[in-house]
Tab-separated table of C-alpha atoms in Angstrom:
chain	number	residue	atom	x	y	z
A	1	MET	CA	82.936	54.119	103.806
A	2	GLY	CA	83.672	57.867	104.199
A	3	LYS	CA	81.362	60.926	104.493
A	4	TYR	CA	80.941	64.391	103.680
A	5	VAL	CA	80.340	66.674	106.944
A	6	ILE	CA	78.818	70.094	106.398
A	7	SER	CA	79.317	72.614	109.006
A	8	GLU	CA	78.188	76.047	109.408
A	9	THR	CA	81.128	78.850	109.439
A	10	LYS	CA	81.254	81.736	111.762
A	11	ASN	CA	80.258	84.154	108.998
A	12	GLY	CA	76.952	82.181	108.286
A	13	GLY	CA	78.209	80.260	105.307
A	14	PHE	CA	78.808	76.687	104.904
A	15	SER	CA	81.669	74.274	104.148
A	16	PHE	CA	82.281	70.722	104.214
A	17	ASN	CA	85.080	67.921	104.992
A	18	LEU	CA	85.136	64.861	103.169
A	19	LYS	CA	86.248	62.155	106.011
A	20	SER	CA	87.655	58.628	105.088
A	21	SER	CA	86.368	55.789	106.729
A	22	ASN	CA	88.823	56.108	109.630
A	23	GLY	CA	87.545	59.508	110.209
A	24	GLN	CA	90.676	61.280	108.659
A	25	VAL	CA	89.719	64.606	106.983
A	26	VAL	CA	91.109	64.176	103.309
A	27	ALA	CA	89.701	67.403	101.645
A	28	THR	CA	88.141	70.588	102.499
A	29	SER	CA	85.471	72.822	100.470
A	30	GLN	CA	85.320	76.166	100.138
A	31	VAL	CA	82.885	78.555	102.051
A	32	TYR	CA	79.502	78.406	100.258
A	33	LYS	CA	76.811	81.284	100.950
A	34	SER	CA	74.235	78.550	101.210
A	35	LEU	CA	73.315	75.251	102.505
A	36	GLU	CA	72.318	74.148	99.019
A	37	ALA	CA	75.416	75.305	97.444
A	38	CYS	CA	77.503	73.665	99.636
A	39	LYS	CA	75.563	70.095	99.136
A	40	ASN	CA	76.047	71.095	95.254
A	41	GLY	CA	80.022	71.404	95.952
A	42	ALA	CA	79.966	67.806	97.670
A	43	ALA	CA	77.864	66.546	94.666
A	44	SER	CA	80.496	67.865	92.274
A	45	VAL	CA	83.162	66.195	94.229
A	46	ALA	CA	81.138	62.767	93.845
A	47	LYS	CA	80.761	63.443	90.010
A	48	ASN	CA	84.242	64.548	89.091
A	49	ALA	CA	86.687	63.266	91.545
A	50	PRO	CA	86.902	59.570	90.440
A	51	ALA	CA	87.782	59.745	87.009
A	52	VAL	CA	89.375	63.232	86.240
A	53	PRO	CA	93.360	63.157	85.441
A	54	VAL	CA	95.937	64.566	88.184
A	55	GLU	CA	97.877	67.294	86.654
A	56	ASP	CA	101.307	66.940	88.600
A	57	GLN	CA	102.687	70.725	88.738
A	58	THR	CA	105.504	69.566	90.733
A	59	VAL	CA	107.440	68.340	87.631
A	60	GLU	CA	109.252	70.628	85.287
A	61	GLY	CA	107.249	70.548	81.932
A	62	PHE	CA	104.116	69.033	83.130
A	63	LYS	CA	101.187	68.559	80.816
A	64	GLN	CA	98.346	70.913	81.586
A	65	GLU	CA	95.166	69.155	81.791
A	66	LYS	CA	91.642	70.506	81.033
A	67	CYS	CA	89.202	71.148	83.881
A	68	PRO	CA	88.028	69.119	85.675
A	69	LYS	CA	91.250	67.959	87.310
A	70	PHE	CA	92.979	67.420	90.554
A	71	GLU	CA	95.990	69.870	90.827
A	72	LEU	CA	99.278	68.593	92.640
A	73	TYR	CA	101.292	71.385	93.578
A	74	LYS	CA	103.807	72.688	96.268
A	75	ASP	CA	102.866	75.469	98.632
A	76	LYS	CA	104.836	78.209	99.719
A	77	ALA	CA	106.085	76.173	102.879
A	78	GLY	CA	107.444	73.251	100.386
A	79	GLU	CA	104.639	71.209	101.123
A	80	PHE	CA	102.712	68.997	98.696
A	81	ARG	CA	99.193	69.844	98.346
A	82	PHE	CA	96.058	68.971	96.043
A	83	ARG	CA	92.865	70.575	94.932
A	84	LEU	CA	90.164	69.300	92.608
A	85	LYS	CA	88.877	72.072	90.063
A	86	ALA	CA	85.528	71.810	88.472
A	87	SER	CA	85.102	71.959	84.847
A	88	ASN	CA	84.433	75.710	85.168
A	89	GLY	CA	88.071	75.885	86.924
A	90	GLU	CA	86.549	76.878	90.246
A	91	ASN	CA	88.221	74.840	93.486
A	92	ILE	CA	85.925	72.429	94.995
A	93	VAL	CA	88.037	71.234	97.649
A	94	GLY	CA	91.795	71.370	98.796
A	95	SER	CA	94.069	69.319	100.959
A	96	GLU	CA	96.168	69.947	103.886
A	97	GLY	CA	99.909	70.134	103.219
A	98	TYR	CA	102.003	66.759	103.059
A	99	SER	CA	105.647	66.638	103.531
A	100	ALA	CA	105.922	63.476	100.799
A	101	LYS	CA	104.428	63.424	97.437
A	102	SER	CA	103.506	59.960	97.822
A	103	SER	CA	101.426	60.806	100.970
A	104	CYS	CA	99.818	63.437	98.576
A	105	LEU	CA	98.825	61.226	95.946
A	106	ASN	CA	97.533	59.030	98.459
A	107	GLY	CA	95.275	61.800	99.849
A	108	ILE	CA	94.121	62.459	96.055
A	109	GLU	CA	93.180	58.451	96.165
A	110	SER	CA	91.384	58.408	99.134
A	111	VAL	CA	89.076	61.357	97.625
A	112	ARG	CA	88.499	59.382	94.962
A	113	LYS	CA	87.702	56.292	97.052
A	114	ASN	CA	85.426	58.160	99.235
A	115	ALA	CA	83.749	60.424	96.603
A	116	ASP	CA	80.326	58.527	96.667
A	117	SER	CA	80.242	58.972	100.551
A	118	PRO	CA	76.833	60.295	101.989
A	119	VAL	CA	76.215	64.033	103.251
A	120	GLU	CA	75.237	64.762	106.859
A	121	ARG	CA	75.220	67.761	108.635
A	122	ALA	CA	77.760	68.428	111.752
A	123	GLU	CA	76.098	68.661	115.153
A	124	LYS	CA	75.832	72.168	116.130
A	125	LYS	CA	78.212	73.316	119.370
């Protein structure tokens, strides 16, 4: 099983990484102003990720899905990335860049698989 690891940012906010069972980071959140808001963000991933559709923006004439959804897209460097959007259209988490679309789709599946993981605070350095 994976885990959400919440860390305090340099500017006093909070963010989380969703890690798979092998410790790899599969998704990273935005920065939240409070710990409680950050925990709510993790809860939103747990609620939304398992069943939402994937909007593949890398294909011509792609079907636009309603939020909540995963968006699969190519960044300016030509790498594949995904983001999970909440029902209000806000980004919940995003991914690293992948050179292959299949790897990016595997990342989405890893988020789905690890969505119900426990939440913990990172050790302060």
